[in-house]
Amino acid sequence: MRVLLIGAGGREHALAAALNRDPQLEELHVAPGNPGIAAIALCHQINVDDNNAVIELAKKLLIDLIVVGPEKPLANGLADASRAAGIPCFGPSKAAAQLEASKDFAKQVMRDAGVPTAKFFTCTTKAEIEKALDTFGAPYVVKHDGLAAGKGVVVTDDREFALEHALQSSQVVIEEFLDGPEVSLFGISDGHNIVAMQPAQDFKRALDGDLGPNTGGMGAYSPLPWAPDQIIEETLTKVLNPTIREMEARGTPFIGLLYAGLALTNKGTKVIEFNARFGDPETEVLLPRLKTPLAQLLLKAATGNLKGETLDWSDDSAVTVVLASKGYPANPVVGEPIMGIAPVDGSQVFHAGTTLRDGILHSSGGRVLAVTGIGADLTEARNKAYRVISAITLLGSHYRSDIALNASVAEKGN
Ligand code: AMP
Ligand code: GLY
């Protein structure tokens, strides 16, 4: 099988590594990729926001499957263009990708599908915004309607700040605050059938103790020893299956990765958000643990053949810690040299925002590397990830020191 993967981040590096392990993979091409991915696949420097350029490349390379990593090409209709050209694509159509691209759309689908989620109002005027804020009270949750690369959501006790944030967008969703631990649970869908992956937890805040601003994600771990046993089954029944059914009934089947961001509240599991793609950095802990051959799995999804599919997981634990640039997330400083990358046995260093300059690796994004440790339990996995990340030097960079800490302590206590 010849696969073309789209994207350039840590998620795509982890996808590339997992695709490569599939015995049926013959060639792996990535556009545009990054220096880490270039070590394990053939990279092509094309503009992936230009659907024609991607399809032309795929035809030239006789590609059997296109796998789309990031949300932007999906919202841009790349999957539609791929399928129109007769090339199976793992990734939702532009219409189905609205589940991520529009918060209001996602809320409507959840309502029609009976999926549990926070109560909400969609607002376009100041009066509507103020009424919604006062209906729910603090903490206020305000979400810009469109794709905002993690910057559209504000959760705050400060009504003034909530109002100010709301007024920055022409349409906002204001919703009830959901209290409880957050879990990311991904489903792989062929449009009709959906297979759940194991849950992972992501750390969204920049600083230890869940302080500081929201980021794209500073670390993750899987599995979750503390999570209720039935979480996968319950999410399939209450969230993933009804959503896939609803999308199919609307004539816009969802083919690809349905990312359910869940809050485990004392009133049950509720959806915080949907994404239409693999999460980053959750992918960097999930895929190293997945034993099912990934290229074959994603091809089955892309061609409507997932019925009866089950996933095979290793019993190992995985912990990923993200190395971020100075100033991330507000004003990341890029272009600094990176030294000291030396993976140990049972660790992987995924490149997220790196570039080669005169043969030397430099930072090129806010999130620079995602370091995954794999071990028999979370403690061992953490130790490996932190041993590797602490040896890396990048001027002014920072990482959280408490990724999976509580879970590893609780696991040891059991
Ligand atoms: P989203 O982009 O919708 O995932 O929001 C980003 C982050 O904001 C989530 O991971 C949560 O930590 C937080 N958040 C979003 N919606 C809510 C909510 N209704 N209640 C509590 N926290 C929320
Ligand atoms: N880890 C959060 C996301 O991928 O959106």
Short mmCIF file of C-alpha atoms and ligand atoms in Angstrom, two decimals:
data_model
loop_
_atom_site.label_atom_id
_atom_site.label_comp_id
_atom_site.label_asym_id
_atom_site.label_seq_id
_atom_site.Cartn_x
_atom_site.Cartn_y
_atom_site.Cartn_z
CA MET A 1 0.00 0.00 0.00
CA ARG A 2 1.22 3.49 -0.85
CA VAL A 3 0.11 6.14 1.61
CA LEU A 4 0.25 9.94 1.45
CA LEU A 5 0.02 11.59 4.87
CA ILE A 6 -0.76 15.30 5.12
CA GLY A 7 0.68 17.45 7.90
CA ALA A 8 3.86 18.53 9.65
CA GLY A 9 3.46 18.17 13.40
CA GLY A 10 4.13 15.77 16.25
CA ARG A 11 0.85 14.05 15.48
CA GLU A 12 1.94 13.37 11.90
CA HIS A 13 5.35 12.12 13.08
CA ALA A 14 3.57 9.63 15.35
CA LEU A 15 1.18 8.68 12.52
CA ALA A 16 4.12 8.17 10.16
CA ALA A 17 5.93 5.96 12.67
CA ALA A 18 2.81 3.82 13.20
CA LEU A 19 1.99 3.60 9.46
CA ASN A 20 5.56 2.44 8.84
CA ARG A 21 5.08 -0.51 11.19
CA ASP A 22 2.24 -1.90 9.05
CA PRO A 23 3.62 -4.88 7.09
CA GLN A 24 1.38 -3.97 4.13
CA LEU A 25 2.86 -0.49 3.79
CA GLU A 26 5.06 -0.24 0.72
CA GLU A 27 5.76 3.49 0.54
CA LEU A 28 5.06 6.33 2.91
CA HIS A 29 4.96 9.86 1.52
CA VAL A 30 4.30 12.92 3.65
CA ALA A 31 3.47 16.48 2.65
CA PRO A 32 4.97 18.70 3.83
CA GLY A 33 6.44 16.74 6.79
CA ASN A 34 9.28 17.93 9.02
CA PRO A 35 12.90 16.91 9.70
CA GLY A 36 11.84 14.14 12.11
CA ILE A 37 9.38 12.70 9.60
CA ALA A 38 11.95 13.01 6.79
CA ALA A 39 14.08 10.45 8.63
CA ILE A 40 11.36 7.79 8.22
CA ALA A 41 9.36 8.81 5.10
CA LEU A 42 9.66 10.66 1.81
CA CYS A 43 8.64 14.30 2.28
CA HIS A 44 7.22 16.58 -0.41
CA GLN A 45 7.28 20.35 -0.05
CA ILE A 46 3.92 21.31 -1.52
CA ASN A 47 1.22 23.68 -0.31
CA VAL A 48 -1.25 21.33 1.38
CA ASP A 49 -3.92 24.04 1.43
CA ASP A 50 -4.02 23.69 -2.36
CA ASN A 51 -6.24 20.63 -2.93
CA ASN A 52 -5.23 20.37 -6.60
CA ALA A 53 -1.56 20.25 -5.69
CA VAL A 54 -2.18 17.42 -3.22
CA ILE A 55 -4.28 15.39 -5.67
CA GLU A 56 -1.74 15.90 -8.44
CA LEU A 57 1.03 14.62 -6.16
CA ALA A 58 -1.10 11.65 -5.05
CA LYS A 59 -1.79 10.69 -8.67
CA LYS A 60 1.86 10.99 -9.62
CA LEU A 61 2.86 8.75 -6.70
CA LEU A 62 0.07 6.20 -7.39
CA ILE A 63 -1.24 6.66 -3.86
CA ASP A 64 -3.77 4.14 -2.48
CA LEU A 65 -4.76 6.15 0.60
CA ILE A 66 -4.53 9.76 1.72
CA VAL A 67 -4.49 10.34 5.49
CA VAL A 68 -5.16 13.92 6.59
CA GLY A 69 -3.62 15.03 9.90
CA PRO A 70 -4.63 18.66 10.58
CA GLU A 71 -8.06 20.31 10.59
CA LYS A 72 -7.35 23.06 8.07
CA PRO A 73 -7.11 20.92 4.89
CA LEU A 74 -10.26 19.09 6.03
CA ALA A 75 -12.20 22.33 6.45
CA ASN A 76 -10.78 23.22 3.04
CA GLY A 77 -12.37 20.16 1.37
CA LEU A 78 -9.27 18.05 0.74
CA ALA A 79 -11.12 14.81 1.54
CA ASP A 80 -13.86 15.72 -0.98
CA ALA A 81 -11.24 16.41 -3.64
CA SER A 82 -9.50 13.13 -2.89
CA ARG A 83 -12.66 11.05 -3.09
CA ALA A 84 -13.74 12.90 -6.26
CA ALA A 85 -10.43 11.85 -7.78
CA GLY A 86 -11.12 8.24 -6.81
CA ILE A 87 -8.48 8.11 -4.07
CA PRO A 88 -9.66 6.74 -0.71
CA CYS A 89 -9.16 9.30 2.02
CA PHE A 90 -9.06 8.95 5.80
CA GLY A 91 -10.58 12.27 6.77
CA PRO A 92 -14.06 13.81 6.77
CA SER A 93 -15.59 15.85 3.96
CA LYS A 94 -15.76 19.62 4.32
CA ALA A 95 -19.40 19.28 5.40
CA ALA A 96 -18.63 16.62 8.03
CA ALA A 97 -15.54 18.47 9.28
CA GLN A 98 -17.94 21.21 10.43
CA LEU A 99 -18.19 19.11 13.60
CA GLU A 100 -14.87 20.73 14.50
CA ALA A 101 -14.93 23.88 12.38
CA SER A 102 -18.19 25.22 13.85
CA LYS A 103 -19.00 24.98 17.55
CA ASP A 104 -22.63 25.84 16.79
CA PHE A 105 -22.91 23.07 14.17
CA ALA A 106 -21.44 20.54 16.62
CA LYS A 107 -23.97 21.59 19.24
CA GLN A 108 -26.87 21.17 16.80
CA VAL A 109 -25.70 17.70 15.79
CA MET A 110 -25.36 16.70 19.46
CA ARG A 111 -28.82 18.01 20.22
CA ASP A 112 -30.39 16.14 17.28
CA ALA A 113 -28.46 12.96 18.09
CA GLY A 114 -29.30 13.10 21.81
CA VAL A 115 -25.63 13.26 22.79
CA PRO A 116 -25.05 14.59 26.33
CA THR A 117 -23.28 17.96 26.31
CA ALA A 118 -23.32 21.29 28.13
CA LYS A 119 -26.43 23.46 27.78
CA PHE A 120 -25.66 26.34 25.43
CA PHE A 121 -26.75 29.49 23.67
CA THR A 122 -25.48 30.63 20.29
CA CYS A 123 -25.21 34.43 20.39
CA THR A 124 -24.58 37.16 17.84
CA THR A 125 -25.49 40.34 19.75
CA LYS A 126 -24.23 41.91 22.97
CA ALA A 127 -27.65 41.59 24.55
CA GLU A 128 -27.79 37.86 23.77
CA ILE A 129 -24.25 37.39 25.09
CA GLU A 130 -25.00 39.15 28.38
CA LYS A 131 -28.21 37.21 28.85
CA ALA A 132 -26.39 33.91 28.24
CA LEU A 133 -23.55 34.81 30.63
CA ASP A 134 -26.01 35.68 33.37
CA THR A 135 -28.14 32.60 32.79
CA PHE A 136 -25.20 30.25 33.45
CA GLY A 137 -23.16 32.41 35.84
CA ALA A 138 -19.47 31.88 36.63
CA PRO A 139 -17.30 30.14 35.61
CA TYR A 140 -18.14 31.51 32.17
CA VAL A 141 -17.41 29.39 29.07
CA VAL A 142 -17.22 31.38 25.82
CA LYS A 143 -16.32 29.79 22.47
CA HIS A 144 -15.76 31.56 19.17
CA ASP A 145 -17.70 29.71 16.51
CA GLY A 146 -14.95 29.10 13.92
CA LEU A 147 -11.58 27.32 13.85
CA ALA A 148 -9.29 29.22 16.19
CA ALA A 149 -6.29 26.93 16.77
CA GLY A 150 -7.05 26.60 20.48
CA LYS A 151 -7.44 30.35 21.03
CA GLY A 152 -11.20 30.60 20.64
CA VAL A 153 -12.21 29.23 24.03
CA VAL A 154 -12.12 31.14 27.28
CA VAL A 155 -13.11 29.75 30.67
CA THR A 156 -13.08 32.47 33.32
CA ASP A 157 -14.70 33.77 36.49
CA ASP A 158 -14.26 37.31 35.18
CA ARG A 159 -17.52 38.43 33.56
CA GLU A 160 -15.89 41.48 31.99
CA PHE A 161 -13.21 39.33 30.35
CA ALA A 162 -15.80 36.78 29.18
CA LEU A 163 -17.85 39.55 27.58
CA GLU A 164 -14.80 41.11 25.94
CA HIS A 165 -13.78 37.73 24.47
CA ALA A 166 -17.32 37.11 23.23
CA LEU A 167 -17.48 40.47 21.47
CA GLN A 168 -14.34 39.61 19.45
CA SER A 169 -16.28 37.14 17.29
CA SER A 170 -19.39 37.63 15.17
CA GLN A 171 -20.90 34.39 16.53
CA VAL A 172 -20.16 32.71 19.85
CA VAL A 173 -21.37 29.70 21.77
CA ILE A 174 -21.80 30.36 25.50
CA GLU A 175 -22.30 27.27 27.58
CA GLU A 176 -22.70 25.75 30.98
CA PHE A 177 -19.43 24.98 32.82
CA LEU A 178 -18.75 21.24 33.05
CA ASP A 179 -16.96 20.13 36.18
CA GLY A 180 -14.93 16.92 36.24
CA PRO A 181 -11.84 15.28 34.77
CA GLU A 182 -11.39 15.55 31.01
CA VAL A 183 -10.78 12.56 28.79
CA SER A 184 -10.04 12.38 25.07
CA LEU A 185 -11.64 9.41 23.37
CA PHE A 186 -11.22 8.86 19.63
CA GLY A 187 -13.37 6.86 17.27
CA ILE A 188 -12.27 5.66 13.84
CA SER A 189 -15.24 5.79 11.50
CA ASP A 190 -16.03 4.56 7.98
CA GLY A 191 -19.16 6.71 7.88
CA HIS A 192 -21.43 3.96 9.21
CA ASN A 193 -19.38 1.95 11.70
CA ILE A 194 -17.15 3.43 14.39
CA VAL A 195 -14.42 1.75 16.44
CA ALA A 196 -13.30 3.38 19.69
CA MET A 197 -9.66 3.78 20.61
CA GLN A 198 -8.47 3.69 24.23
CA PRO A 199 -8.91 6.90 26.24
CA ALA A 200 -6.09 9.37 26.80
CA GLN A 201 -5.74 12.50 28.87
CA ASP A 202 -4.35 15.75 27.55
CA PHE A 203 -2.91 18.64 29.60
CA LYS A 204 -4.15 21.84 28.00
CA ARG A 205 -2.79 24.50 30.35
CA ALA A 206 0.74 25.84 29.87
CA LEU A 207 1.97 25.49 33.45
CA ASP A 208 2.24 22.88 36.21
CA GLY A 209 -0.84 22.42 38.35
CA ASP A 210 -3.10 23.25 35.37
CA LEU A 211 -2.25 26.92 35.65
CA GLY A 212 -1.58 29.46 32.93
CA PRO A 213 -3.19 29.91 29.53
CA ASN A 214 -4.78 27.23 27.32
CA THR A 215 -2.44 25.70 24.76
CA GLY A 216 -2.72 23.15 21.96
CA GLY A 217 -1.66 20.57 24.58
CA MET A 218 1.46 20.25 26.75
CA GLY A 219 1.44 16.51 27.33
CA ALA A 220 -0.68 13.38 27.47
CA TYR A 221 -0.81 9.85 28.77
CA SER A 222 -2.61 6.59 28.16
CA PRO A 223 -4.12 4.38 29.45
CA LEU A 224 -6.02 6.03 32.30
CA PRO A 225 -5.80 3.68 35.29
CA TRP A 226 -8.38 5.73 37.18
CA ALA A 227 -11.03 5.88 34.45
CA PRO A 228 -14.28 3.94 34.88
CA ASP A 229 -14.11 0.50 33.21
CA GLN A 230 -17.13 1.15 31.04
CA ILE A 231 -15.91 4.45 29.62
CA ILE A 232 -15.24 3.10 26.11
CA GLU A 233 -18.54 1.22 25.89
CA GLU A 234 -20.49 4.16 27.32
CA THR A 235 -18.87 6.65 24.96
CA LEU A 236 -19.58 4.40 22.00
CA THR A 237 -23.23 4.02 22.96
CA LYS A 238 -23.98 7.57 24.05
CA VAL A 239 -21.65 9.66 21.94
CA LEU A 240 -19.80 8.09 19.02
CA ASN A 241 -22.49 5.87 17.52
CA PRO A 242 -25.34 8.41 17.74
CA THR A 243 -23.12 11.11 16.22
CA ILE A 244 -22.09 8.89 13.30
CA ARG A 245 -25.75 7.91 12.74
CA GLU A 246 -26.84 11.56 12.80
CA MET A 247 -24.14 12.61 10.33
CA GLU A 248 -25.12 9.76 8.03
CA ALA A 249 -28.81 10.68 8.29
CA ARG A 250 -27.96 14.25 7.34
CA GLY A 251 -26.34 12.98 4.14
CA THR A 252 -22.87 13.99 5.31
CA PRO A 253 -21.33 10.79 6.65
CA PHE A 254 -18.29 11.27 8.85
CA ILE A 255 -15.35 9.24 7.54
CA GLY A 256 -12.23 9.71 9.62
CA LEU A 257 -11.27 10.33 13.21
CA LEU A 258 -14.01 11.60 15.50
CA TYR A 259 -12.34 13.12 18.55
CA ALA A 260 -14.63 13.33 21.56
CA GLY A 261 -13.36 15.64 24.31
CA LEU A 262 -15.30 14.44 27.34
CA ALA A 263 -15.93 15.75 30.84
CA LEU A 264 -16.70 13.05 33.42
CA THR A 265 -19.15 15.04 35.50
CA ASN A 266 -21.12 13.87 38.51
CA LYS A 267 -24.14 13.86 36.18
CA GLY A 268 -22.45 11.50 33.72
CA THR A 269 -20.16 11.80 30.74
CA LYS A 270 -20.69 14.91 28.63
CA VAL A 271 -19.06 16.11 25.44
CA ILE A 272 -16.94 19.27 25.75
CA GLU A 273 -15.97 19.35 22.12
CA PHE A 274 -15.61 17.38 18.92
CA ASN A 275 -12.61 17.49 16.65
CA ALA A 276 -12.50 15.96 13.20
CA ARG A 277 -8.93 14.64 13.37
CA PHE A 278 -6.41 12.91 15.60
CA GLY A 279 -5.60 14.95 18.71
CA ASP A 280 -2.16 16.30 19.34
CA PRO A 281 -0.43 15.23 21.66
CA GLU A 282 -2.83 12.33 22.43
CA THR A 283 -1.79 10.63 19.18
CA GLU A 284 1.79 10.51 20.44
CA VAL A 285 0.72 8.27 23.35
CA LEU A 286 -1.99 6.26 21.61
CA LEU A 287 -0.30 5.13 18.42
CA PRO A 288 2.88 3.75 20.03
CA ARG A 289 0.54 1.46 22.03
CA LEU A 290 -1.64 0.38 19.07
CA LYS A 291 -0.74 -3.06 17.74
CA THR A 292 -3.39 -3.15 14.97
CA PRO A 293 -1.67 -2.36 11.64
CA LEU A 294 -2.58 1.30 11.09
CA ALA A 295 -2.43 1.63 7.29
CA GLN A 296 -4.81 -1.29 6.83
CA LEU A 297 -7.12 0.05 9.54
CA LEU A 298 -7.34 3.54 8.02
CA LEU A 299 -7.83 2.10 4.53
CA LYS A 300 -10.75 0.02 5.83
CA ALA A 301 -12.24 3.19 7.32
CA ALA A 302 -11.72 5.14 4.11
CA THR A 303 -13.45 2.43 2.03
CA GLY A 304 -16.44 1.63 4.27
CA ASN A 305 -15.10 -1.69 5.55
CA LEU A 306 -14.82 -1.27 9.32
CA LYS A 307 -17.69 -3.59 10.26
CA GLY A 308 -16.59 -6.04 12.95
CA GLU A 309 -13.16 -4.41 13.35
CA THR A 310 -11.59 -4.45 16.82
CA LEU A 311 -8.35 -2.87 17.97
CA ASP A 312 -5.40 -4.58 19.58
CA TRP A 313 -3.42 -2.66 22.22
CA SER A 314 -0.19 -3.26 24.07
CA ASP A 315 -0.44 -3.33 27.87
CA ASP A 316 2.30 -0.72 28.14
CA SER A 317 1.73 2.81 29.37
CA ALA A 318 2.81 5.87 27.42
CA VAL A 319 3.49 9.42 28.55
CA THR A 320 4.25 12.35 26.25
CA VAL A 321 5.78 15.63 27.37
CA VAL A 322 5.84 18.59 25.00
CA LEU A 323 8.87 20.85 24.76
CA ALA A 324 7.57 24.35 23.99
CA SER A 325 9.37 27.45 22.76
CA LYS A 326 10.07 30.44 24.97
CA GLY A 327 6.94 32.58 25.10
CA TYR A 328 4.55 29.81 24.03
CA PRO A 329 1.56 30.07 23.73
CA ALA A 330 1.30 33.89 23.58
CA ASN A 331 4.43 34.84 21.61
CA PRO A 332 6.62 31.85 20.76
CA VAL A 333 10.25 32.64 19.94
CA VAL A 334 11.45 30.43 17.08
CA GLY A 335 14.70 29.92 15.17
CA GLU A 336 16.82 28.69 18.08
CA PRO A 337 19.13 25.64 17.77
CA ILE A 338 18.07 22.39 19.43
CA MET A 339 20.72 20.11 20.94
CA GLY A 340 20.86 16.93 22.97
CA ILE A 341 18.15 14.78 21.40
CA ALA A 342 19.15 11.30 22.57
CA PRO A 343 16.26 8.84 22.83
CA VAL A 344 16.69 5.94 25.24
CA ASP A 345 15.22 2.46 24.73
CA GLY A 346 11.43 2.75 24.99
CA SER A 347 11.24 6.43 24.12
CA GLN A 348 10.47 8.34 20.94
CA VAL A 349 11.10 11.97 20.12
CA PHE A 350 8.44 13.30 17.76
CA HIS A 351 9.16 16.53 15.90
CA ALA A 352 6.41 19.13 16.06
CA GLY A 353 7.92 22.51 15.19
CA THR A 354 11.44 21.94 13.87
CA THR A 355 13.39 22.86 10.78
CA LEU A 356 16.89 22.17 9.51
CA ARG A 357 19.16 25.16 8.93
CA ASP A 358 22.68 24.45 7.65
CA GLY A 359 22.24 20.88 8.80
CA ILE A 360 21.40 21.93 12.35
CA LEU A 361 17.97 21.41 13.90
CA HIS A 362 16.20 24.65 14.88
CA SER A 363 12.85 25.42 16.47
CA SER A 364 10.16 26.64 14.07
CA GLY A 365 6.94 26.56 16.09
CA GLY A 366 5.38 26.98 19.51
CA ARG A 367 5.38 23.28 20.29
CA VAL A 368 8.79 22.00 19.21
CA LEU A 369 9.09 18.36 20.25
CA ALA A 370 6.84 15.75 21.84
CA VAL A 371 8.83 13.21 23.83
CA THR A 372 7.08 9.91 24.49
CA GLY A 373 8.22 7.39 27.08
CA ILE A 374 6.84 3.86 27.07
CA GLY A 375 7.01 1.53 30.05
CA ALA A 376 5.30 -1.18 32.04
CA ASP A 377 3.43 1.48 34.04
CA LEU A 378 2.99 5.25 34.01
CA THR A 379 5.88 5.79 36.42
CA GLU A 380 8.33 4.02 34.12
CA ALA A 381 6.92 5.78 31.06
CA ARG A 382 7.19 9.17 32.80
CA ASN A 383 10.73 8.52 33.91
CA LYS A 384 11.80 7.76 30.35
CA ALA A 385 10.04 10.79 28.86
CA TYR A 386 11.53 13.13 31.47
CA ARG A 387 15.00 11.62 31.22
CA VAL A 388 15.04 12.30 27.48
CA ILE A 389 13.40 15.75 27.53
CA SER A 390 15.61 17.03 30.35
CA ALA A 391 18.72 16.34 28.26
CA ILE A 392 17.48 18.51 25.37
CA THR A 393 18.67 22.10 25.21
CA LEU A 394 16.69 24.85 23.49
CA LEU A 395 17.15 28.41 24.72
CA GLY A 396 14.24 29.60 26.88
CA SER A 397 12.17 26.49 26.24
CA HIS A 398 9.80 25.08 28.82
CA TYR A 399 7.85 21.93 29.58
CA ARG A 400 5.47 20.84 32.31
CA SER A 401 6.94 18.64 35.04
CA ASP A 402 3.63 17.13 36.18
CA ILE A 403 2.37 15.27 33.11
CA ALA A 404 0.67 12.05 34.32
CA LEU A 405 2.07 12.67 37.81
CA ASN A 406 -1.16 12.29 39.79
CA ALA A 407 -2.22 9.28 37.75
CA SER A 408 1.14 7.58 38.26
CA VAL A 409 1.03 8.19 42.01
CA ALA A 410 -2.54 6.85 42.21
CA GLU A 411 -1.56 3.82 40.14
CA LYS A 412 1.34 3.02 42.49
CA GLY A 413 -1.00 3.37 45.47
CA ASN A 414 -3.36 0.69 44.13
P1 AMP B 1 -12.53 23.24 23.48
O1 AMP B 1 -11.73 23.87 22.39
O2 AMP B 1 -13.98 23.33 23.29
O3 AMP B 1 -12.04 21.86 23.81
O4 AMP B 1 -12.15 24.01 24.82
C1 AMP B 1 -10.83 24.07 25.30
C2 AMP B 1 -10.80 23.73 26.75
O5 AMP B 1 -11.64 24.63 27.48
C3 AMP B 1 -11.33 22.35 27.10
O6 AMP B 1 -10.38 21.34 26.99
C4 AMP B 1 -11.76 22.54 28.53
O7 AMP B 1 -10.65 22.46 29.40
C5 AMP B 1 -12.28 23.94 28.55
N1 AMP B 1 -13.73 23.92 28.33
C6 AMP B 1 -14.40 24.00 27.17
N2 AMP B 1 -15.72 23.92 27.36
C7 AMP B 1 -15.91 23.76 28.68
C8 AMP B 1 -17.07 23.61 29.52
N3 AMP B 1 -18.31 23.64 29.03
N4 AMP B 1 -16.85 23.48 30.84
C9 AMP B 1 -15.62 23.47 31.37
N5 AMP B 1 -14.50 23.60 30.64
C10 AMP B 1 -14.63 23.77 29.31
N1 GLY B 2 -5.00 17.92 22.20
C1 GLY B 2 -6.03 18.77 21.80
C2 GLY B 2 -6.29 18.79 20.37
O1 GLY B 2 -5.70 18.07 19.59
O2 GLY B 2 -7.15 19.55 19.95
#
